[in-house]
mmCIF file of C-alpha atoms in Angstrom:
data_model
loop_
_atom_site.group_PDB
_atom_site.id
_atom_site.type_symbol
_atom_site.label_atom_id
_atom_site.label_comp_id
_atom_site.label_asym_id
_atom_site.label_seq_id
_atom_site.Cartn_x
_atom_site.Cartn_y
_atom_site.Cartn_z
ATOM 1 C CA MET A 1 29.391 80.749 62.935
ATOM 2 C CA ILE A 2 28.790 79.901 59.290
ATOM 3 C CA ASP A 3 30.966 77.735 57.054
ATOM 4 C CA HIS A 4 31.857 79.317 53.724
ATOM 5 C CA VAL A 5 32.747 76.115 51.878
ATOM 6 C CA THR A 6 32.110 72.842 53.659
ATOM 7 C CA SER A 7 34.853 70.237 53.743
ATOM 8 C CA ILE A 8 32.698 67.275 52.822
ATOM 9 C CA PRO A 9 30.727 67.330 50.523
ATOM 10 C CA SER A 10 32.306 70.619 49.330
ATOM 11 C CA VAL A 11 29.220 72.803 49.330
ATOM 12 C CA LEU A 12 29.476 76.545 48.751
ATOM 13 C CA ILE A 13 27.299 78.155 51.420
ATOM 14 C CA PRO A 14 25.519 81.427 50.438
ATOM 15 C CA VAL A 15 27.139 83.356 53.282
ATOM 16 C CA LYS A 16 26.167 86.819 52.059
ATOM 17 C CA GLU A 17 22.497 85.854 52.064
ATOM 18 C CA LEU A 18 22.738 84.034 55.406
ATOM 19 C CA ILE A 19 24.449 87.004 57.024
ATOM 20 C CA LYS A 20 21.622 89.223 55.794
ATOM 21 C CA VAL A 21 19.095 86.852 57.412
ATOM 22 C CA CYS A 22 21.132 86.857 60.628
ATOM 23 C CA ARG A 23 21.054 90.667 60.721
ATOM 24 C CA GLU A 24 17.295 90.675 60.117
ATOM 25 C CA GLU A 25 16.905 88.259 63.037
ATOM 26 C CA GLY A 26 18.937 90.461 65.373
ATOM 27 C CA VAL A 27 22.258 88.618 65.289
ATOM 28 C CA ASN A 28 24.845 91.344 65.747
ATOM 29 C CA LYS A 29 28.078 89.347 65.249
ATOM 30 C CA VAL A 30 28.683 86.785 62.514
ATOM 31 C CA PHE A 31 31.848 84.684 62.238
ATOM 32 C CA VAL A 32 32.533 82.925 58.932
ATOM 33 C CA ASP A 33 34.762 79.861 58.910
ATOM 34 C CA GLY A 34 36.383 80.166 55.508
ATOM 35 C CA ALA A 35 39.019 77.458 55.895
ATOM 36 C CA HIS A 36 38.364 76.297 52.338
ATOM 37 C CA GLY A 37 37.284 79.706 51.029
ATOM 38 C CA ILE A 38 40.378 81.779 50.262
ATOM 39 C CA GLY A 39 41.753 80.552 46.949
ATOM 40 C CA CYS A 40 38.756 78.315 46.251
ATOM 41 C CA VAL A 41 36.090 80.970 45.667
ATOM 42 C CA ASP A 42 36.023 84.741 45.366
ATOM 43 C CA VAL A 43 35.933 86.377 48.787
ATOM 44 C CA ASP A 44 34.853 90.005 49.138
ATOM 45 C CA MET A 45 34.807 90.898 52.828
ATOM 46 C CA LYS A 46 32.910 94.167 52.388
ATOM 47 C CA GLU A 47 30.245 92.599 50.196
ATOM 48 C CA MET A 48 29.885 89.605 52.505
ATOM 49 C CA ALA A 49 29.523 91.906 55.556
ATOM 50 C CA ALA A 50 30.752 89.320 58.062
ATOM 51 C CA ASP A 51 32.159 90.626 61.318
ATOM 52 C CA PHE A 52 34.897 87.989 61.383
ATOM 53 C CA TYR A 53 36.335 85.752 58.668
ATOM 54 C CA THR A 54 39.135 83.262 59.020
ATOM 55 C CA SER A 55 40.839 81.115 56.435
ATOM 56 C CA THR A 56 43.912 78.957 56.137
ATOM 57 C CA LEU A 57 46.547 79.511 53.488
ATOM 58 C CA ASN A 58 47.717 75.904 53.322
ATOM 59 C CA LYS A 59 44.776 74.703 51.233
ATOM 60 C CA TRP A 60 45.231 76.780 48.049
ATOM 61 C CA PHE A 61 48.352 78.859 48.646
ATOM 62 C CA PHE A 62 50.709 76.004 49.543
ATOM 63 C CA CYS A 63 51.718 77.507 52.899
ATOM 64 C CA PRO A 64 52.478 75.561 56.072
ATOM 65 C CA PRO A 65 49.301 74.516 57.934
ATOM 66 C CA VAL A 66 49.557 77.186 60.622
ATOM 67 C CA ALA A 67 49.583 80.105 58.136
ATOM 68 C CA ALA A 68 46.157 81.696 58.291
ATOM 69 C CA ILE A 69 44.305 84.977 58.157
ATOM 70 C CA LEU A 70 41.812 86.536 60.498
ATOM 71 C CA TYR A 71 39.744 89.439 59.248
ATOM 72 C CA PHE A 72 37.520 91.493 61.447
ATOM 73 C CA ARG A 73 35.386 94.409 60.423
ATOM 74 C CA LYS A 74 36.317 97.721 61.990
ATOM 75 C CA SER A 75 34.018 98.786 64.774
ATOM 76 C CA SER A 76 34.350 100.318 68.208
ATOM 77 C CA GLU A 77 33.764 96.861 69.723
ATOM 78 C CA VAL A 78 36.871 95.478 68.006
ATOM 79 C CA TYR A 79 38.992 97.339 70.523
ATOM 80 C CA ASP A 80 37.637 95.004 73.205
ATOM 81 C CA LEU A 81 38.936 91.982 71.259
ATOM 82 C CA HIS A 82 42.158 90.561 72.664
ATOM 83 C CA HIS A 83 44.493 87.723 71.811
ATOM 84 C CA PRO A 84 44.181 84.859 74.335
ATOM 85 C CA VAL A 85 47.899 85.105 75.133
ATOM 86 C CA VAL A 86 49.058 88.686 75.619
ATOM 87 C CA SER A 87 52.182 90.077 77.196
ATOM 88 C CA HIS A 88 53.390 93.665 77.410
ATOM 89 C CA GLU A 89 51.367 94.711 74.329
ATOM 90 C CA TYR A 90 47.983 94.355 76.057
ATOM 91 C CA GLY A 91 45.728 97.257 75.190
ATOM 92 C CA ASN A 92 47.546 98.190 71.978
ATOM 93 C CA GLY A 93 45.002 96.521 69.680
ATOM 94 C CA PHE A 94 44.490 93.001 68.423
ATOM 95 C CA PRO A 95 47.083 93.035 65.595
ATOM 96 C CA ILE A 96 49.879 94.261 67.853
ATOM 97 C CA GLU A 97 48.825 91.983 70.727
ATOM 98 C CA SER A 98 48.966 89.028 68.311
ATOM 99 C CA ALA A 99 52.297 89.943 66.731
ATOM 100 C CA TRP A 100 54.533 88.808 69.574
ATOM 101 C CA ILE A 101 53.300 86.213 72.033
ATOM 102 C CA GLY A 102 56.633 84.834 73.108
ATOM 103 C CA THR A 103 58.838 82.058 71.829
ATOM 104 C CA ARG A 104 57.314 80.383 68.813
ATOM 105 C CA ASP A 105 58.208 79.495 65.257
ATOM 106 C CA TYR A 106 57.232 82.349 62.924
ATOM 107 C CA SER A 107 58.531 80.674 59.765
ATOM 108 C CA ALA A 108 55.011 79.792 58.554
ATOM 109 C CA GLN A 109 54.030 83.460 58.470
ATOM 110 C CA LEU A 110 57.345 84.491 56.946
ATOM 111 C CA VAL A 111 56.878 82.262 53.879
ATOM 112 C CA VAL A 112 53.522 83.805 52.875
ATOM 113 C CA PRO A 113 55.027 86.391 50.467
ATOM 114 C CA GLN A 114 57.042 83.674 48.705
ATOM 115 C CA ALA A 115 53.969 81.408 48.568
ATOM 116 C CA LEU A 116 51.957 84.164 46.893
ATOM 117 C CA GLU A 117 54.806 84.692 44.447
ATOM 118 C CA PHE A 118 54.824 80.945 43.715
ATOM 119 C CA VAL A 119 51.046 80.871 43.113
ATOM 120 C CA ASN A 120 51.380 83.784 40.696
ATOM 121 C CA ARG A 121 53.800 81.729 38.568
ATOM 122 C CA PHE A 122 50.861 79.600 37.443
ATOM 123 C CA GLU A 123 49.026 80.891 34.400
ATOM 124 C CA GLY A 124 46.413 83.317 35.713
ATOM 125 C CA GLY A 125 47.641 83.090 39.319
ATOM 126 C CA ILE A 126 45.041 82.037 41.864
ATOM 127 C CA GLU A 127 42.215 82.943 39.467
ATOM 128 C CA GLY A 128 43.683 80.575 36.879
ATOM 129 C CA ILE A 129 44.021 77.829 39.477
ATOM 130 C CA LYS A 130 40.404 78.282 40.556
ATOM 131 C CA LYS A 131 39.224 78.204 36.945
ATOM 132 C CA ARG A 132 41.198 75.038 36.123
ATOM 133 C CA ASN A 133 40.048 73.325 39.331
ATOM 134 C CA HIS A 134 36.419 74.204 38.611
ATOM 135 C CA LYS A 135 36.707 72.868 35.070
ATOM 136 C CA ALA A 136 38.366 69.625 36.276
ATOM 137 C CA VAL A 137 35.668 69.040 38.898
ATOM 138 C CA GLY A 138 32.979 69.509 36.247
ATOM 139 C CA GLU A 139 34.688 67.005 33.977
ATOM 140 C CA MET A 140 35.003 64.473 36.811
ATOM 141 C CA GLY A 141 31.309 64.878 37.722
#
């Protein structure tokens, strides 16, 4: 597992380069913890070439804390990946197995479209926010 952006002291880790080194050293699965990544820095899953990437949407997209994403690269091994709590959907693939795991509050996931709409109201959307944040950090430094 590799952090994408550390919490403290907010260091951007060169994940693309580290993943390349991992592959050269025979590591066949790389998981990137991008909790601070999405909305803070540009994230290109294909270019990064991580097998798994997760990020929260509460940091930069103003969603409830449990709203998150999990990306995994397509491969034949992905079909052996299962949600830890599965009911009648077992064997139908990770996304379907994860979609309904019983009684729980889905409101955090349901607000994501409205949160993205809200972010896009700012000048430049998320790109504008990132640019203004970067400029402000430079001025504070």
